Coordinates of C-alpha atoms in Angstrom, one line a residue:
Chain A
X861 CA -47.6 52.1 -61.2
X862 CA -45.1 51.5 -58.3
X863 CA -42.8 48.6 -58.1
X864 CA -41.7 46.8 -55.0
X865 CA -38.3 48.2 -55.8
X866 CA -35.0 46.5 -55.1
X867 CA -35.3 43.0 -53.8
X868 CA -32.9 40.2 -52.9
X869 CA -33.4 36.5 -52.9
X870 CA -33.2 34.4 -49.7
X871 CA -32.6 30.8 -49.4
X872 CA -33.4 28.1 -46.8
X873 CA -31.9 24.7 -46.4
X874 CA -34.1 21.7 -45.5
X875 CA -32.5 18.8 -43.7
X876 CA -35.6 16.5 -43.7
X877 CA -35.5 14.1 -46.6
X878 CA -38.2 14.8 -49.2
X879 CA -39.9 11.7 -50.5
X880 CA -40.6 12.0 -54.2
X881 CA -43.5 10.5 -56.2
X882 CA -41.0 8.4 -58.1
X883 CA -40.1 6.6 -54.9
X884 CA -36.7 8.3 -54.7
X885 CA -35.8 10.7 -51.9
X886 CA -34.0 14.0 -51.8
X887 CA -31.9 13.7 -48.7
X888 CA -31.7 17.4 -48.2
X889 CA -32.3 20.5 -50.4
X890 CA -32.3 24.2 -50.6
X891 CA -35.1 26.5 -51.8
X892 CA -34.5 30.0 -53.0
X893 CA -37.3 32.4 -52.6
X894 CA -38.3 36.1 -52.5
X895 CA -41.0 37.8 -50.5
X896 CA -42.7 41.2 -51.0
X897 CA -44.9 43.0 -48.5
X898 CA -45.4 42.3 -44.8
X899 CA -46.8 39.2 -43.2
X900 CA -49.6 40.3 -40.9
X901 CA -50.0 39.4 -37.2
X902 CA -52.1 36.3 -37.7
X903 CA -50.2 35.2 -40.9
X904 CA -53.4 35.3 -42.9
X905 CA -52.4 37.4 -45.8
X906 CA -49.8 35.3 -47.5
X907 CA -50.0 34.6 -51.3
X908 CA -47.8 32.0 -52.9
X909 CA -46.8 32.6 -56.6
X910 CA -45.8 29.4 -58.5
X911 CA -43.7 29.8 -61.6
X912 CA -44.0 28.1 -64.9
X913 CA -41.4 26.5 -67.2
X914 CA -38.6 29.1 -67.5
X915 CA -39.3 31.5 -64.6
X916 CA -38.1 31.6 -61.1
X917 CA -38.6 33.0 -57.6
X918 CA -38.0 36.5 -58.9
X919 CA -41.6 37.5 -59.3
X920 CA -41.5 41.2 -58.7
X921 CA -39.1 44.1 -58.2
X922 CA -35.5 44.3 -59.5
X923 CA -32.0 43.6 -58.4
X924 CA -29.8 46.3 -57.3
X925 CA -26.8 45.4 -59.4
X926 CA -28.5 44.4 -62.6
X927 CA -30.1 46.3 -65.4
X928 CA -33.4 45.0 -66.9
X929 CA -33.8 42.6 -63.9
X930 CA -37.6 43.1 -63.4
X931 CA -39.4 40.2 -62.0
X932 CA -41.5 38.1 -64.4
X933 CA -44.8 39.1 -62.9
X934 CA -43.9 42.6 -61.9
X935 CA -47.0 44.0 -63.8
X936 CA -49.2 42.1 -61.4
X937 CA -47.4 42.1 -58.1
X938 CA -46.5 45.4 -56.3
X939 CA -47.9 48.3 -54.2
X940 CA -51.3 49.2 -55.7
X941 CA -51.1 46.5 -58.3
X942 CA -53.8 43.8 -58.6
X943 CA -51.9 41.5 -56.2
X944 CA -51.2 44.4 -53.9
X945 CA -48.1 44.1 -51.7
X946 CA -49.5 46.8 -49.4
X947 CA -52.1 44.2 -48.4
X948 CA -50.6 40.9 -49.1
X949 CA -47.4 39.1 -48.2
X950 CA -46.3 37.6 -51.5
X951 CA -43.9 34.7 -51.8
X952 CA -42.1 33.6 -55.0
X953 CA -40.2 30.3 -54.7
X954 CA -37.9 28.5 -57.1
X955 CA -38.8 24.9 -57.7
X956 CA -36.6 21.9 -57.2
X957 CA -34.7 20.9 -60.3
X958 CA -34.5 24.5 -61.5
X959 CA -31.4 26.3 -62.5
X960 CA -31.9 29.5 -60.6
X961 CA -30.6 28.6 -57.1
X962 CA -32.8 25.9 -55.6
X963 CA -31.4 22.4 -55.5
X964 CA -31.2 21.2 -59.1
X965 CA -29.0 19.3 -61.6
X966 CA -26.4 22.0 -61.8
X967 CA -25.6 21.7 -58.1
X968 CA -23.3 19.3 -56.3
X969 CA -24.8 16.0 -55.4
X970 CA -23.6 15.5 -51.7
X971 CA -23.4 11.8 -52.3
X972 CA -20.9 12.0 -55.1
X973 CA -19.3 15.4 -54.8
X974 CA -20.0 16.2 -58.5
X975 CA -23.0 18.0 -60.1
X976 CA -26.2 16.0 -60.2
X977 CA -26.6 16.4 -64.0
X978 CA -28.8 13.7 -65.4
X979 CA -28.7 11.9 -62.0
X980 CA -31.0 14.5 -60.5
X981 CA -34.3 12.7 -59.6
X982 CA -37.3 13.3 -61.7
X983 CA -39.6 15.7 -59.8
X984 CA -43.3 16.2 -60.2
X985 CA -45.7 19.0 -59.7
X986 CA -46.8 17.3 -56.5
X987 CA -43.2 17.1 -55.3
X988 CA -42.7 20.8 -55.9
X989 CA -45.9 21.6 -53.9
X990 CA -44.8 19.4 -51.0
X991 CA -41.4 21.3 -50.9
X992 CA -43.2 24.6 -51.1
X993 CA -45.4 23.6 -48.2
X994 CA -42.3 23.1 -46.1
X995 CA -41.1 26.6 -47.0
X996 CA -44.5 27.9 -45.9
X997 CA -44.1 26.0 -42.6
X998 CA -40.7 27.6 -42.1
X999 CA -42.1 31.1 -42.7
X1000 CA -44.7 30.5 -40.0
X1001 CA -47.7 30.4 -42.2
X1002 CA -50.4 27.8 -41.4
X1003 CA -52.7 28.7 -44.2
X1004 CA -52.1 30.6 -47.4
X1005 CA -54.7 33.2 -48.3
X1006 CA -54.1 32.1 -51.9
X1007 CA -51.9 30.3 -54.3
X1008 CA -51.6 31.6 -57.8
X1009 CA -49.9 30.5 -61.0
X1010 CA -50.1 30.5 -64.7
X1011 CA -49.6 27.6 -67.1
X1012 CA -47.4 25.0 -65.2
X1013 CA -47.7 27.4 -62.2
X1014 CA -51.5 27.0 -62.4
X1015 CA -51.0 23.2 -62.2
X1016 CA -49.1 23.7 -58.9
X1017 CA -51.9 26.0 -57.6
X1018 CA -54.4 23.3 -58.4
X1019 CA -52.2 20.6 -56.8
X1020 CA -52.1 22.6 -53.6
X1021 CA -55.8 22.2 -53.2
X1022 CA -55.5 18.5 -53.8
X1023 CA -52.6 17.8 -51.5
X1024 CA -52.8 20.4 -48.9
X1025 CA -56.5 21.7 -49.1
X1026 CA -56.5 22.8 -45.4
X1027 CA -53.4 24.9 -45.9
X1028 CA -54.8 27.3 -48.6
X1029 CA -58.0 29.2 -49.0
X1030 CA -58.0 30.4 -52.6
X1031 CA -56.6 28.9 -55.8
X1032 CA -56.1 31.0 -58.9
X1033 CA -55.1 29.0 -61.9
X1034 CA -54.5 31.0 -65.1
X1035 CA -54.0 29.5 -68.6
X1036 CA -53.7 26.1 -67.1
X1037 CA -54.9 22.5 -67.8
X1038 CA -55.9 19.4 -65.9
X1039 CA -53.2 17.5 -67.8
X1040 CA -51.3 17.7 -71.1
X1041 CA -52.9 16.6 -74.3
X1042 CA -51.0 14.3 -76.7
X1043 CA -50.2 17.4 -78.8
X1044 CA -48.7 19.2 -75.7
X1045 CA -46.6 16.1 -74.9
X1046 CA -45.5 15.9 -78.5
X1047 CA -44.2 19.5 -78.4
X1048 CA -42.3 18.7 -75.2
X1049 CA -40.8 15.6 -76.8
X1050 CA -39.5 17.5 -79.8
X1051 CA -37.9 20.0 -77.4
X1052 CA -36.3 17.2 -75.4
X1053 CA -35.0 15.4 -78.4
X1054 CA -33.4 18.6 -79.7
X1055 CA -31.5 18.7 -76.4
X1056 CA -30.7 15.1 -75.9
X1057 CA -29.4 14.6 -79.5
X1058 CA -27.1 17.6 -79.3
X1059 CA -23.6 16.2 -79.4
X1060 CA -22.7 18.4 -76.5
X1061 CA -25.4 16.9 -74.2
X1062 CA -23.2 13.9 -73.2
X1063 CA -26.1 12.0 -71.7
X1064 CA -26.8 15.0 -69.4
X1065 CA -23.3 15.0 -67.9
X1066 CA -22.0 17.9 -70.1
X1067 CA -20.8 19.9 -67.1
X1068 CA -17.9 17.4 -66.9
X1069 CA -17.0 18.2 -70.4
X1070 CA -17.1 22.0 -70.0
X1071 CA -19.7 22.4 -72.7
X1072 CA -23.5 23.1 -72.8
X1073 CA -25.9 21.7 -75.4
X1074 CA -26.7 25.2 -76.6
X1075 CA -28.0 24.1 -80.1
X1076 CA -30.5 21.8 -78.5
X1077 CA -31.6 24.4 -76.0
X1078 CA -32.0 26.9 -78.8
X1079 CA -34.3 24.7 -80.9
X1080 CA -36.2 23.6 -77.7
X1081 CA -36.9 27.3 -77.0
X1082 CA -37.9 28.0 -80.6
X1083 CA -40.5 25.3 -80.7
X1084 CA -41.7 26.3 -77.2
X1085 CA -42.0 29.9 -78.1
X1086 CA -44.1 29.2 -81.2
X1087 CA -46.7 27.5 -78.9
X1088 CA -46.8 30.4 -76.5
X1089 CA -48.0 32.8 -79.2
X1090 CA -51.2 32.9 -81.2
X1091 CA -51.2 32.7 -84.9
X1092 CA -52.8 36.1 -85.0
X1093 CA -50.2 37.8 -82.7
X1094 CA -47.4 36.3 -84.7
X1095 CA -49.0 37.5 -87.9
X1096 CA -49.5 41.0 -86.5
X1097 CA -46.0 41.2 -85.1
X1098 CA -44.0 39.7 -88.1
X1099 CA -46.3 38.7 -90.9
X1100 CA -44.1 37.8 -93.9
X1101 CA -41.8 40.7 -93.3
X1102 CA -38.3 40.2 -94.7
X1103 CA -35.2 41.0 -92.8
X1104 CA -33.4 42.6 -95.8
X1105 CA -36.3 43.9 -97.8
X1106 CA -35.9 41.4 -100.6
X1107 CA -35.4 37.7 -101.1
X1108 CA -31.8 36.5 -100.8
X1109 CA -32.4 33.1 -102.4
X1110 CA -30.7 31.3 -99.5
X1111 CA -31.9 28.2 -97.7
X1112 CA -29.7 28.7 -94.6
X1113 CA -29.6 32.4 -93.8
X1114 CA -32.4 34.3 -92.2
X1115 CA -34.9 35.6 -94.7
X1116 CA -38.0 36.4 -92.6
X1117 CA -38.2 38.4 -89.5
X1118 CA -40.0 35.6 -87.6
X1119 CA -36.9 33.5 -88.2
X1120 CA -34.7 36.2 -86.8
X1121 CA -37.0 36.6 -83.8
X1122 CA -37.0 32.8 -83.0
X1123 CA -33.3 32.5 -83.3
X1124 CA -32.8 35.5 -81.0
X1125 CA -35.1 34.0 -78.4
X1126 CA -33.3 30.6 -78.7
X1127 CA -29.9 32.2 -78.4
X1128 CA -30.9 34.2 -75.4
X1129 CA -32.4 31.2 -73.7
X1130 CA -29.5 28.9 -74.3
X1131 CA -27.2 31.4 -72.4
X1132 CA -29.1 31.2 -69.1
X1133 CA -31.1 28.0 -69.0
X1134 CA -29.9 24.6 -68.1
X1135 CA -30.6 21.7 -70.4
X1136 CA -31.2 19.1 -67.6
X1137 CA -33.7 21.6 -66.0
X1138 CA -35.5 21.9 -69.3
X1139 CA -35.9 18.1 -69.5
X1140 CA -37.0 17.8 -65.9
X1141 CA -39.6 20.6 -66.1
X1142 CA -41.1 19.4 -69.3
X1143 CA -41.4 16.0 -67.8
X1144 CA -43.2 17.4 -64.7
X1145 CA -45.6 19.0 -67.2
X1146 CA -46.2 15.6 -69.0
X1147 CA -46.7 13.7 -65.7
X1148 CA -49.2 16.1 -64.1
X1149 CA -52.6 14.3 -64.3
X1150 CA -54.5 14.4 -61.0
X1151 CA -57.4 12.5 -62.5
X1152 CA -55.2 9.5 -63.3
X1153 CA -55.4 8.1 -59.8
X1154 CA -59.2 8.2 -60.1
X1155 CA -59.6 6.3 -63.4
X1156 CA -59.6 9.6 -65.3
X1157 CA -62.4 11.1 -63.3
X1158 CA -61.3 14.7 -62.6
X1159 CA -64.4 15.4 -60.5
X1160 CA -63.4 12.6 -58.1
X1161 CA -59.9 14.0 -58.0
X1162 CA -61.1 17.4 -56.8
X1163 CA -63.3 16.1 -54.0
X1164 CA -60.6 17.0 -51.4
X1165 CA -60.8 20.6 -52.4
X1166 CA -64.4 21.1 -51.4
X1167 CA -63.6 23.9 -48.9
X1168 CA -61.3 25.8 -51.3
X1169 CA -62.4 28.7 -53.5
X1170 CA -61.2 28.9 -57.1
X1171 CA -60.7 31.4 -59.8
X1172 CA -60.0 29.8 -63.2
X1173 CA -58.9 32.0 -66.1
X1174 CA -58.2 31.1 -69.7
X1175 CA -57.5 33.1 -72.9
X1176 CA -59.5 32.7 -76.1
X1177 CA -56.4 32.6 -78.3
X1178 CA -54.4 30.2 -76.1
X1179 CA -54.1 27.0 -78.2
X1180 CA -51.5 25.4 -76.0
X1181 CA -53.8 25.3 -72.9
X1182 CA -57.1 26.2 -74.6
X1183 CA -60.2 27.5 -72.8
X1184 CA -61.8 24.0 -73.2
X1185 CA -59.1 22.6 -70.9
X1186 CA -59.9 25.2 -68.2
X1187 CA -63.6 24.4 -68.6
X1188 CA -62.7 20.8 -67.7
X1189 CA -61.4 22.0 -64.4
X1190 CA -64.4 24.2 -63.9
X1191 CA -66.7 21.3 -64.6
X1192 CA -64.9 19.1 -62.0
X1193 CA -65.3 21.9 -59.4
X1194 CA -69.0 22.5 -60.2
X1195 CA -69.6 18.7 -60.0
X1196 CA -68.3 19.0 -56.4
X1197 CA -70.3 22.2 -55.7
X1198 CA -67.0 23.9 -55.0
X1199 CA -66.9 27.7 -55.1
X1200 CA -65.5 28.7 -58.5
X1201 CA -65.5 31.7 -60.8
X1202 CA -64.3 31.3 -64.4
X1203 CA -63.3 33.9 -67.0
X1204 CA -62.5 33.5 -70.6
X1205 CA -60.4 36.5 -71.5
X1206 CA -60.7 37.6 -75.1
X1207 CA -57.0 38.5 -75.5
X1208 CA -55.0 38.2 -78.8
X1209 CA -51.7 37.1 -77.4
X1210 CA -52.1 33.3 -77.0
X1211 CA -50.7 31.4 -74.0
X1212 CA -48.3 34.2 -73.2
X1213 CA -51.3 36.5 -72.3
X1214 CA -51.1 35.3 -68.7
X1215 CA -47.8 37.3 -68.3
X1216 CA -49.1 40.5 -70.0
X1217 CA -51.2 43.2 -68.4
X1218 CA -54.4 43.0 -70.5
X1219 CA -56.9 45.3 -68.9
X1220 CA -59.8 42.8 -68.6
X1221 CA -57.5 40.2 -67.1
X1222 CA -56.0 42.5 -64.5
X1223 CA -59.3 44.1 -63.7
X1224 CA -60.6 40.6 -62.9
X1225 CA -57.6 39.6 -60.7
X1226 CA -57.8 43.0 -58.9
X1227 CA -61.5 42.4 -58.2
X1228 CA -60.7 38.8 -56.9
X1229 CA -57.9 40.0 -54.6
X1230 CA -60.0 42.9 -53.4
X1231 CA -62.8 40.5 -52.4
X1232 CA -60.2 38.1 -50.9
X1233 CA -58.7 40.9 -48.8
X1234 CA -62.1 42.0 -47.5
X1235 CA -63.2 38.5 -46.4
X1236 CA -62.4 37.3 -42.9
X1237 CA -60.0 34.4 -42.9
X1238 CA -61.7 31.2 -41.8
Chain B
X591 CA -87.1 51.8 -63.8
X592 CA -88.6 49.1 -61.7
X593 CA -85.8 46.6 -62.1
X594 CA -85.1 46.5 -58.4
X595 CA -88.7 45.7 -57.5
X596 CA -88.9 43.1 -60.3
X597 CA -85.8 41.5 -58.8
X598 CA -87.4 41.4 -55.4
X599 CA -90.6 39.9 -56.7
X600 CA -88.7 37.2 -58.5
X601 CA -86.4 36.5 -55.5
X602 CA -89.6 35.7 -53.6
X603 CA -90.2 32.8 -55.9
X604 CA -86.9 31.2 -54.9
X605 CA -87.2 28.9 -51.8
X606 CA -84.8 29.9 -49.0
X607 CA -81.5 27.9 -48.9
X608 CA -81.9 26.9 -52.6
X609 CA -78.9 25.9 -54.8
X610 CA -79.3 28.4 -57.7
X611 CA -78.0 28.6 -61.2
X612 CA -78.6 32.1 -62.7
X613 CA -78.3 32.0 -66.5
X614 CA -77.4 35.5 -67.7
X615 CA -76.7 36.7 -64.3
X616 CA -75.5 40.2 -65.4
X617 CA -73.5 41.9 -62.6
X618 CA -74.6 39.3 -60.1
X619 CA -77.2 41.6 -58.3
X620 CA -79.9 38.9 -57.9
X621 CA -77.5 36.2 -56.8
X622 CA -76.0 38.5 -54.2
X623 CA -79.5 39.4 -53.0
X624 CA -80.5 35.7 -52.8
X625 CA -77.3 34.8 -50.9
X626 CA -77.7 37.7 -48.4
X627 CA -81.4 37.6 -47.9
X628 CA -82.4 34.0 -48.6
X629 CA -79.3 32.0 -47.8
X630 CA -79.0 30.6 -51.3
X631 CA -75.8 29.3 -52.9
X632 CA -74.8 28.6 -56.5
X633 CA -73.4 30.1 -59.6
X634 CA -74.1 32.7 -62.2
X635 CA -73.5 32.3 -65.9
X636 CA -72.6 35.4 -67.9
X637 CA -71.1 36.1 -71.3
X638 CA -70.3 39.8 -71.0
X639 CA -66.6 40.6 -70.1
X640 CA -67.5 43.7 -68.1
X641 CA -69.9 41.8 -65.9
X642 CA -67.5 39.1 -64.8
X643 CA -65.3 41.2 -62.5
X644 CA -68.4 42.9 -61.1
X645 CA -69.7 39.6 -60.0
X646 CA -66.3 38.6 -58.6
X647 CA -66.1 41.9 -56.7
X648 CA -69.4 41.3 -54.9
X649 CA -68.5 37.7 -54.1
X650 CA -70.8 36.0 -56.6
X651 CA -69.4 32.9 -58.2
X652 CA -69.6 33.5 -61.9
X653 CA -68.8 31.3 -64.9
X654 CA -68.2 33.0 -68.2
X655 CA -70.0 31.0 -70.8
X656 CA -71.9 31.5 -74.0
X657 CA -75.4 30.0 -73.3
X658 CA -75.7 29.2 -77.0
X659 CA -73.2 26.4 -76.4
X660 CA -75.6 24.7 -73.9
X661 CA -75.2 23.7 -70.3
X662 CA -72.9 20.7 -70.7
X663 CA -71.0 22.0 -67.6
X664 CA -73.9 21.2 -65.4
X665 CA -75.3 17.8 -64.4
X666 CA -78.9 16.7 -64.4
X667 CA -81.0 18.2 -61.6
X668 CA -77.8 19.7 -60.0
X669 CA -79.7 22.8 -58.9
X670 CA -82.8 23.5 -57.0
X671 CA -83.6 26.5 -59.1
X672 CA -82.4 27.6 -62.5
X673 CA -83.2 31.3 -63.2
X674 CA -83.3 32.7 -66.7
X675 CA -84.3 36.3 -66.3
X676 CA -84.5 38.6 -69.3
X677 CA -82.2 36.2 -71.2
X678 CA -84.3 33.8 -73.2
X679 CA -85.1 36.4 -75.8
X680 CA -81.4 36.9 -76.7
X681 CA -80.9 33.2 -77.5
X682 CA -81.1 31.6 -80.9
X683 CA -81.9 28.2 -79.5
X684 CA -84.7 29.2 -77.2
X685 CA -86.4 25.8 -77.0
X686 CA -83.3 23.8 -76.4
X687 CA -82.3 26.3 -73.7
X688 CA -85.6 25.8 -72.0
X689 CA -85.2 22.0 -72.1
X690 CA -81.7 22.4 -70.7
X691 CA -83.0 24.6 -67.9
X692 CA -85.5 21.9 -67.0
X693 CA -82.8 19.2 -67.1
X694 CA -80.4 21.0 -64.8
X695 CA -82.8 22.4 -62.3
X696 CA -85.7 21.0 -60.3
X697 CA -87.5 24.3 -60.8
X698 CA -87.1 26.8 -63.6
X699 CA -88.0 30.4 -63.4
X700 CA -87.9 32.5 -66.6
X701 CA -88.9 36.0 -67.4
X702 CA -89.0 37.8 -70.7
X703 CA -90.6 40.8 -72.4
X704 CA -94.3 40.1 -73.2
X705 CA -94.8 41.2 -76.7
X706 CA -98.6 41.0 -76.3
X707 CA -98.5 43.8 -73.7
X708 CA -101.2 46.3 -75.0
X709 CA -98.9 49.2 -75.9
X710 CA -97.0 46.8 -78.2
X711 CA -100.3 45.7 -79.7
X712 CA -101.2 49.3 -80.3
X713 CA -97.8 50.0 -82.0
X714 CA -98.2 47.0 -84.3
X715 CA -101.8 47.9 -85.1
X716 CA -100.5 51.3 -86.2
X717 CA -98.1 49.4 -88.4
X718 CA -94.9 49.9 -86.4
X719 CA -92.8 47.7 -84.2
X720 CA -93.0 48.8 -80.6
X721 CA -90.3 50.7 -78.8
X722 CA -91.0 50.8 -75.1
X723 CA -89.3 50.7 -71.7
X724 CA -89.3 46.9 -71.8
X725 CA -88.5 46.7 -75.5
X726 CA -86.3 49.8 -75.9
X727 CA -84.7 48.8 -79.2
X728 CA -85.4 49.6 -82.8
X729 CA -86.3 46.5 -84.8
X730 CA -83.1 46.7 -86.9
X731 CA -80.8 47.0 -83.9
X732 CA -82.1 44.8 -81.1
X733 CA -80.5 42.0 -79.1
X734 CA -84.0 40.5 -78.7
X735 CA -83.9 38.0 -81.5
X736 CA -86.9 36.0 -80.1
X737 CA -90.1 37.9 -79.4
X738 CA -92.9 36.0 -77.8
X739 CA -95.9 36.5 -75.6
X740 CA -97.2 35.3 -72.3
X741 CA -99.7 33.1 -74.1
X742 CA -97.0 31.8 -76.5
X743 CA -94.9 30.6 -73.6
X744 CA -97.7 28.6 -72.1
X745 CA -98.0 26.8 -75.4
X746 CA -94.2 26.1 -75.6
X747 CA -94.2 24.9 -72.0
X748 CA -97.0 22.4 -72.8
X749 CA -95.1 21.2 -75.9
X750 CA -91.9 20.5 -73.9
X751 CA -93.7 18.7 -71.1
X752 CA -93.1 21.5 -68.5
X753 CA -95.6 21.8 -65.6
X754 CA -96.3 25.4 -64.8
X755 CA -96.2 26.0 -61.1
X756 CA -96.9 29.7 -61.2
X757 CA -97.3 32.3 -64.0
X758 CA -97.9 36.0 -63.8
X759 CA -97.0 39.2 -65.4
X760 CA -94.9 42.1 -64.1
X761 CA -95.5 45.7 -64.8
X762 CA -93.7 48.6 -63.1
X763 CA -92.4 46.2 -60.5
X764 CA -95.9 44.9 -59.5
X765 CA -97.2 41.4 -60.2
X766 CA -100.1 41.4 -62.7
X767 CA -102.3 38.3 -62.3
X768 CA -105.4 39.4 -64.2
X769 CA -105.1 39.2 -68.0
X770 CA -101.2 39.3 -67.9
X771 CA -101.0 38.7 -71.6
X772 CA -102.6 42.1 -72.2
X773 CA -101.6 44.0 -69.1
X774 CA -98.0 43.0 -68.3
X775 CA -94.8 44.2 -70.0
X776 CA -92.9 41.2 -68.5
X777 CA -93.9 37.5 -68.3
X778 CA -92.8 35.3 -65.4
X779 CA -93.1 31.5 -65.4
X780 CA -92.1 29.1 -62.6
X781 CA -92.1 25.5 -63.8
X782 CA -90.8 22.0 -63.3
X783 CA -90.4 19.0 -65.6
X784 CA -93.7 17.3 -66.1
X785 CA -94.2 13.6 -65.3
X786 CA -93.9 12.6 -69.0
X787 CA -90.6 14.3 -69.4
X788 CA -89.3 13.0 -66.1
X789 CA -89.8 9.3 -66.9
X790 CA -88.4 9.6 -70.5

């Protein structure tokens, strides 16, 4: 299958202050983004891809100067792929508070001349979506053909239909949830405590000290990673396999391959991800709860989305955002008589399945985008 | 096969413009037909993985669910018509499903293989389970875990307080109104909740 090839990120600066849900305001900000394919004459073929916790605007293609720099959803987005860049103009955008180029805690706070660090305002899914809408304005797109995302990206896709329902036709939310459960929040809190109790965290102002709370980030990534995989896939991949063939009778060295794998994932993550960003993004996850403003009535929350069309997808082995959570979304849509299709993909990989190219999953997305391309924009 | 004509006969039972829930909608053919020809809207419910993208491809709203888990997703009387075609015989909890159908829709339409069709009677009288066009499976390898007859359904409908609005048989794509229990391979019932059930 073809790739979109070599791509390069663009950035756009926004001078208009962005009011945030917290009551704070971002005076001005920059969003980094990438686009693939061509915007058609009436700007009706644009699809926005929202990223999840640790991803970025780099959805597809690769960078000229870097090896192994494939975009995080390259198996889905490209010429001839389910989200076909020969037909659609695809936009990946990095969210505020991230550490991949858009305005975030690592960057200089114009008010102080030093990095924001822990002073970066708490941003929500809704704030991200509002910022994304301004980028869409700037690109000359009145109405998106679709917005798509997995996990936290799916929450953004849902939030688009609640905040800007007239500006998007289709919403595709994969492996997502209408809010986090207590268990989900608990996992996030363990990750945050690992970071904030690292002596190198310095209350979030570690940049001033020339250190990073790498230990905390490693543990945060390890716990997160466990929740992305299913019990079965972890068993199939590692089982009780020992690293050195026999027991070493040590409590601190690596004995099992799963330990080695988690440490490797943690190490890798701590080298490129920012601790303050991790705190911000997990908080955005915790806070997302569109039903809260309606006394917990999710059906009432989705009333504004009555003219949107939805595809909701879950994976049977995803225990982090289980199919039952997606069914809550479907029920709220059905209660409003909103157009929705729902698929429960029987994939073994757990939450991470949304990033993989399972045949049933991609066949479904291909069918949905085929249909979308064939329909006349309203 | 006469499936296409069966489909058209059943589509005739659905009032134009209805909001429809099609339980066991397969690849969405009937819903697509109802939408194009009769201006109907609504959803299909389907369990088979392969059918879900087929529905999506033809623009039918499909919800992948196991009907054995009930219809909790759908509110009382939220559809004008609930269709359950060639599906009832695959479900363990047949009676509950029928009650759910009557709860969710104003009108229910069900079809299922009529076990009392005369060739089946002949097969059983010879001591063997029937294998026919409508019941094409061997007894030890069949998805039809509930076998019933046209007459049996009339009894069950009465028991569950359903008022039968129309009932007939289908054979080779044609309605059979005389002696359907004997002469039709497929039974079709259109019903609503009876007064008793409605006030309870």
